[in-house]
PDB file of C-alpha atoms and ligand atoms in Angstrom:
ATOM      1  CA  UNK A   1     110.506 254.139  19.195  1.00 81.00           C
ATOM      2  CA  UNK A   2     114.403 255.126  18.835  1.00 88.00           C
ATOM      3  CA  UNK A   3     116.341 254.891  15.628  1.00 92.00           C
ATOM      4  CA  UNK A   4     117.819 251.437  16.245  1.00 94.00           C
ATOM      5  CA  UNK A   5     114.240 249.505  17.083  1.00 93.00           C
ATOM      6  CA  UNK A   6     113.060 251.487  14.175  1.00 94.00           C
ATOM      7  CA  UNK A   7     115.770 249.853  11.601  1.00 96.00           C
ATOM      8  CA  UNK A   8     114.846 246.302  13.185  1.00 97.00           C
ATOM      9  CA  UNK A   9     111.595 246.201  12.333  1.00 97.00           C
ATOM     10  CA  UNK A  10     112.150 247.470   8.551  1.00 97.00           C
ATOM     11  CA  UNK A  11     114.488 244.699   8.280  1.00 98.00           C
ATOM     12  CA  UNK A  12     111.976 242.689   9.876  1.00 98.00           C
ATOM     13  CA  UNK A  13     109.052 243.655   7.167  1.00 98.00           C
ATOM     14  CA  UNK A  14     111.132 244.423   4.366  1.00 97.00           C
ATOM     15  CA  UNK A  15     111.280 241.061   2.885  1.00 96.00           C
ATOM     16  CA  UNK A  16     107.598 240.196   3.031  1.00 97.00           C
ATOM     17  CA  UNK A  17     105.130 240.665   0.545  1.00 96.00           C
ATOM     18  CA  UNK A  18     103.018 242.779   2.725  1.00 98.00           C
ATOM     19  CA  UNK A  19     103.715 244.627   5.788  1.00 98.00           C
ATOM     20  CA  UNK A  20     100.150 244.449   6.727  1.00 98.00           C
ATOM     21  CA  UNK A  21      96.906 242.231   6.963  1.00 98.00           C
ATOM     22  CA  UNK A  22      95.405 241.479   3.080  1.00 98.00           C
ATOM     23  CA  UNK A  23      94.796 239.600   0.566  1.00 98.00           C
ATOM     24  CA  UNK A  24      94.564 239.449  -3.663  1.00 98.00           C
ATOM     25  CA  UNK A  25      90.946 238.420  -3.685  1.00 98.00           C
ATOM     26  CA  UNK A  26      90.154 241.091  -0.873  1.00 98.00           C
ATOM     27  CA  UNK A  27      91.679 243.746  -2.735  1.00 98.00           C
ATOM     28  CA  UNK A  28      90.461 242.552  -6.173  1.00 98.00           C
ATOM     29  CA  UNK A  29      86.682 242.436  -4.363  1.00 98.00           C
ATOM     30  CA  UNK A  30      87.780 246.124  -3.176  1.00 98.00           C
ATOM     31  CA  UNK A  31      88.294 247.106  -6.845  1.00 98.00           C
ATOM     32  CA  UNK A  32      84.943 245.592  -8.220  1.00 98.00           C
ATOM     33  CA  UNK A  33      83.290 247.852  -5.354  1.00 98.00           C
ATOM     34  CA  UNK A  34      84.826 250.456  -6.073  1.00 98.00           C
ATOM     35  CA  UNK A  35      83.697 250.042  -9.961  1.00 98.00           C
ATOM     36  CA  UNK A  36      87.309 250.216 -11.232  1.00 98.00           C
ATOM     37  CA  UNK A  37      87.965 248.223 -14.756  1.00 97.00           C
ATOM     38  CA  UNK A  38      90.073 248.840 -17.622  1.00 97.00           C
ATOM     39  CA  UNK A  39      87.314 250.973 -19.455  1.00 97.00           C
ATOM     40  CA  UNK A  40      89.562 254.140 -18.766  1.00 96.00           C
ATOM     41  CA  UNK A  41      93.128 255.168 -17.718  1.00 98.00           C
ATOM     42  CA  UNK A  42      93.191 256.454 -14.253  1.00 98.00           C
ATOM     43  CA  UNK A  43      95.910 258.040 -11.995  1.00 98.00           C
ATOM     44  CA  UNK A  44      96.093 256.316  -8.764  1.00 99.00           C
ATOM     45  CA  UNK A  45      97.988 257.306  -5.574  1.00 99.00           C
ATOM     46  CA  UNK A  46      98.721 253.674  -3.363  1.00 99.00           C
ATOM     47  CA  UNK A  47      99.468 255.475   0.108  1.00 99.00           C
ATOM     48  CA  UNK A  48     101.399 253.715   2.673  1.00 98.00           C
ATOM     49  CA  UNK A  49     102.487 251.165  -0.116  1.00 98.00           C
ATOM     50  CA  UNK A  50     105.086 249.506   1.560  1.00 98.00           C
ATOM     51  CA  UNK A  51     106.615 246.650  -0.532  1.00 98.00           C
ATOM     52  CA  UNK A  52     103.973 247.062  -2.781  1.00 98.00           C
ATOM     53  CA  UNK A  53     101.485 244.021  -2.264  1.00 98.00           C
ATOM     54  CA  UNK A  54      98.727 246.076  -3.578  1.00 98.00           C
ATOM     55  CA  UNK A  55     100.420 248.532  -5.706  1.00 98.00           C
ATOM     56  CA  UNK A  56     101.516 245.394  -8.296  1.00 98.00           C
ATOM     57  CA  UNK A  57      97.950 244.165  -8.208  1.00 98.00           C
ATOM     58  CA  UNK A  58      96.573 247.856  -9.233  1.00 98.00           C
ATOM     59  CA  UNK A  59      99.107 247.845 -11.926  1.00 98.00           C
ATOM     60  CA  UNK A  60      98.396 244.156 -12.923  1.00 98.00           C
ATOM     61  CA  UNK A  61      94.249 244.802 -13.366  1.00 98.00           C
ATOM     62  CA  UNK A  62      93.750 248.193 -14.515  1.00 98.00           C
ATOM     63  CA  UNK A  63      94.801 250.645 -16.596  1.00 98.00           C
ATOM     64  CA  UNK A  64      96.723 253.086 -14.444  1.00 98.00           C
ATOM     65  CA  UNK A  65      99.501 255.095 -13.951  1.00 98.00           C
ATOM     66  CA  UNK A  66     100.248 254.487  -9.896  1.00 98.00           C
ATOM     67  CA  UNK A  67     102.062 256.787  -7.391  1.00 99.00           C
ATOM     68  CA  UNK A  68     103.289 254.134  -4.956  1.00 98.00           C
ATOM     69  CA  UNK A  69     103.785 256.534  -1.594  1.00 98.00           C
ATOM     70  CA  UNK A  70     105.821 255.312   1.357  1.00 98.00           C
ATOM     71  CA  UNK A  71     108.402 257.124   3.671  1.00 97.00           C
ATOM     72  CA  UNK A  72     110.288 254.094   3.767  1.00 97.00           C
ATOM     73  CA  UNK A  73     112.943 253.988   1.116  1.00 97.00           C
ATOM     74  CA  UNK A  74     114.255 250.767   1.501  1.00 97.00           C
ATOM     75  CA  UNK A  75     110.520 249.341   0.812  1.00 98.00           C
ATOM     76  CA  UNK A  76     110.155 251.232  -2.152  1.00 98.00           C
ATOM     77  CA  UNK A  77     113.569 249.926  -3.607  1.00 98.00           C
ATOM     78  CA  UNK A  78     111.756 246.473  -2.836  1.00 98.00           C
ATOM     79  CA  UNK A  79     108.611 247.646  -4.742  1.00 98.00           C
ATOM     80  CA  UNK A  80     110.493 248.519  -7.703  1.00 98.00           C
ATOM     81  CA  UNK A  81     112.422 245.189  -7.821  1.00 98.00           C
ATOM     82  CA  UNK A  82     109.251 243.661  -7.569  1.00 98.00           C
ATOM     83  CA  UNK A  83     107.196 245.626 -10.185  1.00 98.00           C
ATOM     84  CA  UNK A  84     110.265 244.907 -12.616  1.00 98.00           C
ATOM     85  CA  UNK A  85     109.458 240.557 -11.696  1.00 98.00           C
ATOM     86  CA  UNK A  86     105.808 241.641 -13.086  1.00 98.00           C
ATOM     87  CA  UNK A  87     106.516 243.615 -15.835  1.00 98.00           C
ATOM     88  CA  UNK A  88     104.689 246.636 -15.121  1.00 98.00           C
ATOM     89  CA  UNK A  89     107.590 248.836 -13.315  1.00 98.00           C
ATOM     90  CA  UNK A  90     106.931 251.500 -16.223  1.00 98.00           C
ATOM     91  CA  UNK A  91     103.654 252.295 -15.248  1.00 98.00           C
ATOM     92  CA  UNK A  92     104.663 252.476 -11.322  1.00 98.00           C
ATOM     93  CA  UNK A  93     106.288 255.446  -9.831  1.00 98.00           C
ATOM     94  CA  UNK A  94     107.990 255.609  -6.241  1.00 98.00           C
ATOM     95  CA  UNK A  95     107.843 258.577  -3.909  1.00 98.00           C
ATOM     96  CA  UNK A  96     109.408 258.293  -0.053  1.00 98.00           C
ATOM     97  CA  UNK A  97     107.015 260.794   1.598  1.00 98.00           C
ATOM     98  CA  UNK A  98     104.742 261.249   4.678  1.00 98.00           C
ATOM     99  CA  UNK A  99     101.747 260.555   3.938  1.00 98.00           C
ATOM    100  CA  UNK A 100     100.579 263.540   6.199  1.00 98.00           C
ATOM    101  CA  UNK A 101     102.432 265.755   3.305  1.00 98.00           C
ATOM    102  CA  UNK A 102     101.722 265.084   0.598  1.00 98.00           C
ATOM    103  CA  UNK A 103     103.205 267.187  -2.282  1.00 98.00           C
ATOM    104  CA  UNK A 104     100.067 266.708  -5.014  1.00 98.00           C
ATOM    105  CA  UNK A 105      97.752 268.836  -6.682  1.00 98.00           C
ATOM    106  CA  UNK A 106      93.689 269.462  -5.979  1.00 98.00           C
ATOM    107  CA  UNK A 107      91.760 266.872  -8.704  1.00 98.00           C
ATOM    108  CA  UNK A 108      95.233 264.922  -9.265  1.00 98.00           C
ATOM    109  CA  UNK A 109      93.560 261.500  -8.757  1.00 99.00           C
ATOM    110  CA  UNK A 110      91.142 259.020 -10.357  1.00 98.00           C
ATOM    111  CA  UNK A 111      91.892 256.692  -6.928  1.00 99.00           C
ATOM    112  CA  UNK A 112      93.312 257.274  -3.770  1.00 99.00           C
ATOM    113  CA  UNK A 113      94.278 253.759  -2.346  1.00 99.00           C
ATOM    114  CA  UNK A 114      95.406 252.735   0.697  1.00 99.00           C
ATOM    115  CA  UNK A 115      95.815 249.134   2.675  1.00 98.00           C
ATOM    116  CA  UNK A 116      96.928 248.799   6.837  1.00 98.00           C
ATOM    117  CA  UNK A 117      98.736 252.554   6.661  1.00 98.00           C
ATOM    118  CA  UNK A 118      96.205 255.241   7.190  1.00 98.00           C
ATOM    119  CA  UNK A 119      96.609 254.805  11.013  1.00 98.00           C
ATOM    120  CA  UNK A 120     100.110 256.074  11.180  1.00 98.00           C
ATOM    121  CA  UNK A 121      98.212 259.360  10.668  1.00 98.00           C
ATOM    122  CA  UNK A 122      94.824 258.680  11.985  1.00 98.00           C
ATOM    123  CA  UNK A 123      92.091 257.588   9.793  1.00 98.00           C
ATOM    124  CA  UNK A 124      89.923 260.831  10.432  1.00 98.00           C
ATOM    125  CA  UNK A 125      93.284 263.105   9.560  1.00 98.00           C
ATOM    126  CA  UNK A 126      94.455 261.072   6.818  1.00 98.00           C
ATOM    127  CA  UNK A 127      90.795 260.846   4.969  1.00 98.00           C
ATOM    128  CA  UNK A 128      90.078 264.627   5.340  1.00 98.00           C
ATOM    129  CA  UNK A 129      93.454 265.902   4.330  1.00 98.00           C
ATOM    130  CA  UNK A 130      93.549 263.664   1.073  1.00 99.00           C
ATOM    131  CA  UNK A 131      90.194 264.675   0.192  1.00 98.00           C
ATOM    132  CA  UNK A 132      91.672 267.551  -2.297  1.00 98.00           C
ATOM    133  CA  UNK A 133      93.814 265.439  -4.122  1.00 99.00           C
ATOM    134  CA  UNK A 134      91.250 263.283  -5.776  1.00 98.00           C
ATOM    135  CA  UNK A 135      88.968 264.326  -8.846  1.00 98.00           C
ATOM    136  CA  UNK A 136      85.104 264.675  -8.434  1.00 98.00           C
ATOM    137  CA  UNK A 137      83.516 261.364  -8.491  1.00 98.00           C
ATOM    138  CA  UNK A 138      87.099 260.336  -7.517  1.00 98.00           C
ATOM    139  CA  UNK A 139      87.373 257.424  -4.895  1.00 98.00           C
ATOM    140  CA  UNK A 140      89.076 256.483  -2.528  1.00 99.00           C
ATOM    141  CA  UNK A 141      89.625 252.723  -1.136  1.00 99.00           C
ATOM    142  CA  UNK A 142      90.785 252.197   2.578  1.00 99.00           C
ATOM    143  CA  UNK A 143      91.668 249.769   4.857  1.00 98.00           C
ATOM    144  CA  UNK A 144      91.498 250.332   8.659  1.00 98.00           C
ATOM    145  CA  UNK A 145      91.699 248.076  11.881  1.00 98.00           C
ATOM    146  CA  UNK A 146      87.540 248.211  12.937  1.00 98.00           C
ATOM    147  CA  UNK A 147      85.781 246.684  16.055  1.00 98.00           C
ATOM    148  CA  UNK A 148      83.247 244.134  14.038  1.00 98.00           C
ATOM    149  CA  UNK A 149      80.947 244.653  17.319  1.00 96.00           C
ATOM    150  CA  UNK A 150      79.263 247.456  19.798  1.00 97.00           C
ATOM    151  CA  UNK A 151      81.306 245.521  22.837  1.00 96.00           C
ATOM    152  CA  UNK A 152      84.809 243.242  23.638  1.00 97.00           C
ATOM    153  CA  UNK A 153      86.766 241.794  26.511  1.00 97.00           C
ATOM    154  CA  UNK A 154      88.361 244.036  28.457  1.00 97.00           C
ATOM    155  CA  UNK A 155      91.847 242.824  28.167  1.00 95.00           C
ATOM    156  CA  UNK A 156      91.231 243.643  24.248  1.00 97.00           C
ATOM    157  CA  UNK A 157      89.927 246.606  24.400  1.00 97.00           C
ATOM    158  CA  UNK A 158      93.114 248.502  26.934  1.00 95.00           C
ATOM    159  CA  UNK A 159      95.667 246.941  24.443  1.00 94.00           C
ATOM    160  CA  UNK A 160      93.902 248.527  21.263  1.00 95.00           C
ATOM    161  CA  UNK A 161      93.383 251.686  23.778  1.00 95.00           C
ATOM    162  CA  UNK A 162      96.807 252.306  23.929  1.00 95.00           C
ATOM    163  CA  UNK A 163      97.997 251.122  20.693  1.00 95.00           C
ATOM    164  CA  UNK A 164      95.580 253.135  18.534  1.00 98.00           C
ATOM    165  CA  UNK A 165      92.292 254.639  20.613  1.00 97.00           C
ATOM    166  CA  UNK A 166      90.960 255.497  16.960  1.00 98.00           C
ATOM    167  CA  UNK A 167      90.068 251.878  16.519  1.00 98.00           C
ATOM    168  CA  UNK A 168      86.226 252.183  16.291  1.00 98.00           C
ATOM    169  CA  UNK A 169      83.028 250.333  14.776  1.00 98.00           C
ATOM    170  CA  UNK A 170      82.316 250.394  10.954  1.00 98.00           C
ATOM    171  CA  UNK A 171      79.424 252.688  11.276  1.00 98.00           C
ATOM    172  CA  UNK A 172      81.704 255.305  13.326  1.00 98.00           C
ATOM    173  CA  UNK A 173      84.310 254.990  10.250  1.00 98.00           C
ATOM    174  CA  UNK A 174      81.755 255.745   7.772  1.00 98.00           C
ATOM    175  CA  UNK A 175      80.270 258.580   9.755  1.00 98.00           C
ATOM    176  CA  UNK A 176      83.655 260.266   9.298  1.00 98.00           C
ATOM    177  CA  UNK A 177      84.034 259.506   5.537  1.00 99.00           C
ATOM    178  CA  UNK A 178      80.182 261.364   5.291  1.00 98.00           C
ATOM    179  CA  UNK A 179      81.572 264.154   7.537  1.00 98.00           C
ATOM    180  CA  UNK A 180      84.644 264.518   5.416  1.00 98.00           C
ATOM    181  CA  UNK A 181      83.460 264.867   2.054  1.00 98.00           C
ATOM    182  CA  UNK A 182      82.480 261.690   0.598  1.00 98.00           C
ATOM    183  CA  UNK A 183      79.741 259.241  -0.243  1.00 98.00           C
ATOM    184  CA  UNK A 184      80.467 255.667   1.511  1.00 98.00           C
ATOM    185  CA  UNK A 185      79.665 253.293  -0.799  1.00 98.00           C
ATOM    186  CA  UNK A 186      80.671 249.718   0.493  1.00 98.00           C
ATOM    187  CA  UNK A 187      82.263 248.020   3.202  1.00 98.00           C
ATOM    188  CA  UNK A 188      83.645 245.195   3.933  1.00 99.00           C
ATOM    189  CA  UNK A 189      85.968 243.415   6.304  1.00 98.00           C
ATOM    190  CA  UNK A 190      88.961 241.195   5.810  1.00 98.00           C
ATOM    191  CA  UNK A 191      88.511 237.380   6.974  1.00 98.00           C
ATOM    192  CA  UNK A 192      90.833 235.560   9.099  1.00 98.00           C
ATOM    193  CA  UNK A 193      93.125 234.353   6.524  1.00 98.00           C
ATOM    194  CA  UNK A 194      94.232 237.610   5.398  1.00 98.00           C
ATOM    195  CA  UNK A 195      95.680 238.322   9.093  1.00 98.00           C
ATOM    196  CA  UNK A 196      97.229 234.374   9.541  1.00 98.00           C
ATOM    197  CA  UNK A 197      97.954 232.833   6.373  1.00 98.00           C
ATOM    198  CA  UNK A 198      98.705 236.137   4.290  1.00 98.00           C
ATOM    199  CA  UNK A 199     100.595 238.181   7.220  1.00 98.00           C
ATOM    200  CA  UNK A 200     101.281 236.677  10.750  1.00 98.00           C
ATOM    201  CA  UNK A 201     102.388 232.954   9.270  1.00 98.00           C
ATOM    202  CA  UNK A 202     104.830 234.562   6.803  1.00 98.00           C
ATOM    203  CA  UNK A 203     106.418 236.512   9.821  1.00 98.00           C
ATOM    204  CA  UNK A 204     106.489 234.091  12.151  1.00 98.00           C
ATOM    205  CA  UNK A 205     108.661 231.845   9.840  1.00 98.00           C
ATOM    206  CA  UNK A 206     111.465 234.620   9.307  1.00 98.00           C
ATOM    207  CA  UNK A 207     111.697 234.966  12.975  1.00 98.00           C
ATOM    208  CA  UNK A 208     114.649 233.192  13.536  1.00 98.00           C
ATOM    209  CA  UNK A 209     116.421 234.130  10.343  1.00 98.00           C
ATOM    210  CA  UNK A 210     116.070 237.995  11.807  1.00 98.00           C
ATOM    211  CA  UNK A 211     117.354 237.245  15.590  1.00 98.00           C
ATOM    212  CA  UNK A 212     120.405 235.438  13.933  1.00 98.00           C
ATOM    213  CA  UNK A 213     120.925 238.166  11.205  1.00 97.00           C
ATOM    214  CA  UNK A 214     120.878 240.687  14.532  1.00 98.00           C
ATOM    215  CA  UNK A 215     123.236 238.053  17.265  1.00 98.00           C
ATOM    216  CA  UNK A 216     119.985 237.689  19.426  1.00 98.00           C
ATOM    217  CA  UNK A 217     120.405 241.192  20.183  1.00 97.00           C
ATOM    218  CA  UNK A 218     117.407 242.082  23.506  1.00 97.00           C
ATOM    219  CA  UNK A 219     116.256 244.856  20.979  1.00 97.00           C
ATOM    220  CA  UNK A 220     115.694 241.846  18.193  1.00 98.00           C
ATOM    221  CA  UNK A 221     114.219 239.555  20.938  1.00 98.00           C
ATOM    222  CA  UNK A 222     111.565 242.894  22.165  1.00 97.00           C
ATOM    223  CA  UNK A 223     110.660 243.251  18.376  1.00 98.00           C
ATOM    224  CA  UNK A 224     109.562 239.144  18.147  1.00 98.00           C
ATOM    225  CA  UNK A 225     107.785 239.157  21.396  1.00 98.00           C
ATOM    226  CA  UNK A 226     106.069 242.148  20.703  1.00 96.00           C
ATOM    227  CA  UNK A 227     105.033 240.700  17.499  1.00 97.00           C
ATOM    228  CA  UNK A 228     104.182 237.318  19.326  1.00 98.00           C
ATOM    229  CA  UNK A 229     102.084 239.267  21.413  1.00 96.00           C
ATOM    230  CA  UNK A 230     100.273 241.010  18.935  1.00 96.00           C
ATOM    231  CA  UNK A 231      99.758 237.217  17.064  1.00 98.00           C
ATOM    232  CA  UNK A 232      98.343 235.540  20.148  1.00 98.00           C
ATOM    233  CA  UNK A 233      95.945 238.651  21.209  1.00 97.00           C
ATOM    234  CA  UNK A 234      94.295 238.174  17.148  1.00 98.00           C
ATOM    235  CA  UNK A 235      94.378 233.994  17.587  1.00 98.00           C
ATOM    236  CA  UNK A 236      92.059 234.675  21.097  1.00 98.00           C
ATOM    237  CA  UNK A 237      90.112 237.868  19.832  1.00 98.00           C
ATOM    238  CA  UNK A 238      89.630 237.781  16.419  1.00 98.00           C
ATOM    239  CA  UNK A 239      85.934 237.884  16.559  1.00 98.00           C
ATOM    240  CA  UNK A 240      85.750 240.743  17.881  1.00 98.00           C
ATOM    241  CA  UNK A 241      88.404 242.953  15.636  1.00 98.00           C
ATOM    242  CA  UNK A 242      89.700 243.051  11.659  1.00 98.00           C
ATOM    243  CA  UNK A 243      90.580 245.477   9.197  1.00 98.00           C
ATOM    244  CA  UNK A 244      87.538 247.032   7.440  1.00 98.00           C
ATOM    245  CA  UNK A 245      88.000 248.418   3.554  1.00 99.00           C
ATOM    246  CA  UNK A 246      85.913 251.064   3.015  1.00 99.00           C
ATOM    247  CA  UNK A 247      84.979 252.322  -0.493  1.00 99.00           C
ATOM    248  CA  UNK A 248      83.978 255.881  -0.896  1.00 99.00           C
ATOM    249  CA  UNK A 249      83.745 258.363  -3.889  1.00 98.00           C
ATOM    250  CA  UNK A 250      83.948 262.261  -3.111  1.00 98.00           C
ATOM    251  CA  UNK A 251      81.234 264.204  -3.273  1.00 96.00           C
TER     252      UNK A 251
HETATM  253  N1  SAH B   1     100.045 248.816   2.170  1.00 85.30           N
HETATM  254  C1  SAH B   1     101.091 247.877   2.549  1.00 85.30           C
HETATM  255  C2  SAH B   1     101.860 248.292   3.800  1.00 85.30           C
HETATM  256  C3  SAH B   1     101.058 248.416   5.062  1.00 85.30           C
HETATM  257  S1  SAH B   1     102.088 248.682   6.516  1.00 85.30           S
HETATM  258  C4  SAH B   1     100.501 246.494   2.724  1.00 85.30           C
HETATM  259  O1  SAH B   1      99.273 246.390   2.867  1.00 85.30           O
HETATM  260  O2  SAH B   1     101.253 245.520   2.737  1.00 85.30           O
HETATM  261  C5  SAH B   1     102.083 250.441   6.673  1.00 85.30           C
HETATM  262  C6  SAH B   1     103.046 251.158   5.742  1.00 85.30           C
HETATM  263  O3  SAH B   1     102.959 252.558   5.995  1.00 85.30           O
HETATM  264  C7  SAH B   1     104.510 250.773   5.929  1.00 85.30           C
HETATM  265  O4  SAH B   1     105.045 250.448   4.680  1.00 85.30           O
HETATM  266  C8  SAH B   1     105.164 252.028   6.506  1.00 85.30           C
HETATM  267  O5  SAH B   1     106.488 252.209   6.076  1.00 85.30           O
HETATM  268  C9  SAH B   1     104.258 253.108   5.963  1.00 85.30           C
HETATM  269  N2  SAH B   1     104.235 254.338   6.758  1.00 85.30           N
HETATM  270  C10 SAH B   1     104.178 254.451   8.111  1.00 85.30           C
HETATM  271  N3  SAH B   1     104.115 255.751   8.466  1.00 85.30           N
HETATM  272  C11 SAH B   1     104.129 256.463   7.309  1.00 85.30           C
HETATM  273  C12 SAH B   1     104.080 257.858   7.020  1.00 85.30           C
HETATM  274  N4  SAH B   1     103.996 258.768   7.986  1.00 85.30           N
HETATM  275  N5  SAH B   1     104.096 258.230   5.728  1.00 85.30           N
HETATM  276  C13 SAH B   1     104.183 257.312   4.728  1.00 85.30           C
HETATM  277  N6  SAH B   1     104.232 255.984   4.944  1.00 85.30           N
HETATM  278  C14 SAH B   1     104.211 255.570   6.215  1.00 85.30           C
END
C-alpha cells in the first residue's frame, strides 16, 4: 500500500466509531467471560484501539487505568475527543506504537485487550510476544477473523488466502493460545450484526461524503470498491466466516 492509499483509508475510518467488526453487548459478554468487574483496579492495555470503540466501554464498566495502543495518531486524537464526551479521558492514556513493539514491562497488565487488530501482526506473533506483559492469572481478550467450519466455497477461501492465510478454525486459534502460554477459557463468535449494522452500514453511508472530500480521485474510487468488495463477499459468505473473541488467562 503507498503513502497516499494509506492516508485515504484513515480518512476513510477515522470518523467511525469502530474501524472494525463489534459490538457493546459482544464486548460487554467478552468482559463477563473474562470475569472482569469492578471488585479491583486493573491496568489494561486496549491494543490496536483505533478510535476507541472498546477502549471507552473498558473505561465506562470497570475500574481501570487503560493504555489505549494504536500507531495511528490521528485515531488516537479521535479517542481522546471521545473519552473527554464520556467523561472518563483521565483514566485513558494514548500511545501511537506498533503493536509488534511494544515498550512495556514483564507483569505490567491485569488485561491485555484487543478487538479486529491482532492480524496486522499475525495472531500467533502478536499472542506470544504479548505474553510477558501481562501478570500471572492475567488475561487476555482477543478478537480474530475465524472460519466457523472445517470447509468453504472456493471463491472464499483464495480471497481470505491472499488477504490473511492465518485465517483458521476456532480450535486451531486456541491450540496456539495453549501453545503460547495460556489457558483458553471461552470463545465465542460475533453475529451478523456486529459486521452490517455496527461496521459495513456505517461505512457504506460515508461513501460518498469521502469520494467528494477526495474530487473522485481513482485512488478514492479503488478504496470504495475494494471495500464494496469486501461487503458483498460477507453478505454471500457469512456462514462460513466471523470474528471469534477468545478469552484466555496466562498460565
Ligand atoms: N479495535 C478497534 C480498531 C480495529 S481496526 C475497533 O475494534 O474498532 C485495526 C486497528 O489496528 C486500526 O486502528 C489500525 O490503525 C491499527 N493498527 C494496524 N496496524 C497496527 C500496528 N502495526 N500497530 C498498532 N496498531 C496498528
Amino acid at each position: 500500500m503507498d503513502e497516499i492509499q494509506f492516508q485515504l483509508l484513515t480518512d476513510l475510518h477515522r470518523p467511525a466509531t469502530r474501524q472494525g467488526p463489534g459490538g457493546e453487548t459482544e464486548t460487554r459478554q467478552a468482559m463477563r467471560l473474562a470475569g472482569l468487574d469492578r471488585s479491583r483496579r486493573l491496568k489494561i492495555a486496549d491494543i490496536g484501539c483505533g478510535t476507541g470503540a472498546s477502549t471507552i466501554l473498558l473505561a465506562k464498566e470497570l475500574d481501570a487505568e487503560i493504555t489505549a495502543v494504536d500507531f495511528l495518531p490521528e485515531f488516537l486524537d479521535e479517542l481522546q475527543t471521545r473519552a473527554r464526551d464520556h467523561g472518563v479521558a483521565e483514566r485513558i492514556t494514548t500511545l501511537s506504537c506498533s503493536m509488534d513493539a511494544l515498550p512495556f514491562s514483564d507483569g505490567e497488565f491485569d488485561v491485555i485487550w484487543s478487538e479486529g487488530a491482532v492480524y496486522n501482526m499475525g495472531f500467533e506473533a502478536g499472542v506470544a510476544a504479548w505474553n510477558r506483559f501481562l501478570k500471572p492469572g492475567g488475561k487476555l481478550i482477543v478478537s480474530e477473523i475465524t472460519w466457523l467450519s472445517a470447509t468453504r466455497p472456493p471463491e472464499l477461501q483464495s480471497h481470505w488466502d491472499g488477504e490473511y492465510p492465518e485465517i483458521d478454525v476456532a480450535s486451531a486459534k486456541i491450540g496456539i493460545l495453549e501453545q503460547h502460554g495460556y489457558c483458553p477459557e471461552a470463545y465465542f463468535y460475533l453475529p451478523t450484526h456486529c459486521w452490517t449494522e455496527n461496521y459495513y452500514r456505517p461505512m457504506q453511508s460515508r461513501f460518498d461524503a469521502f469520494l467528494e472530500r477526495h474530487s473522485q480521485s481513482d485512488q478514492a474510487k479503488g478504496i470504495v470498491e475494494a471495500e464494496k468488495h469486501e461487503i458483498a463477499l460477507y453478505e454471500k459468505y457469512r456462514d462460513y466466516y466471523s470474528y471469534g473473541v477468545y478469552i484466555a488467562r496466562k498460565i
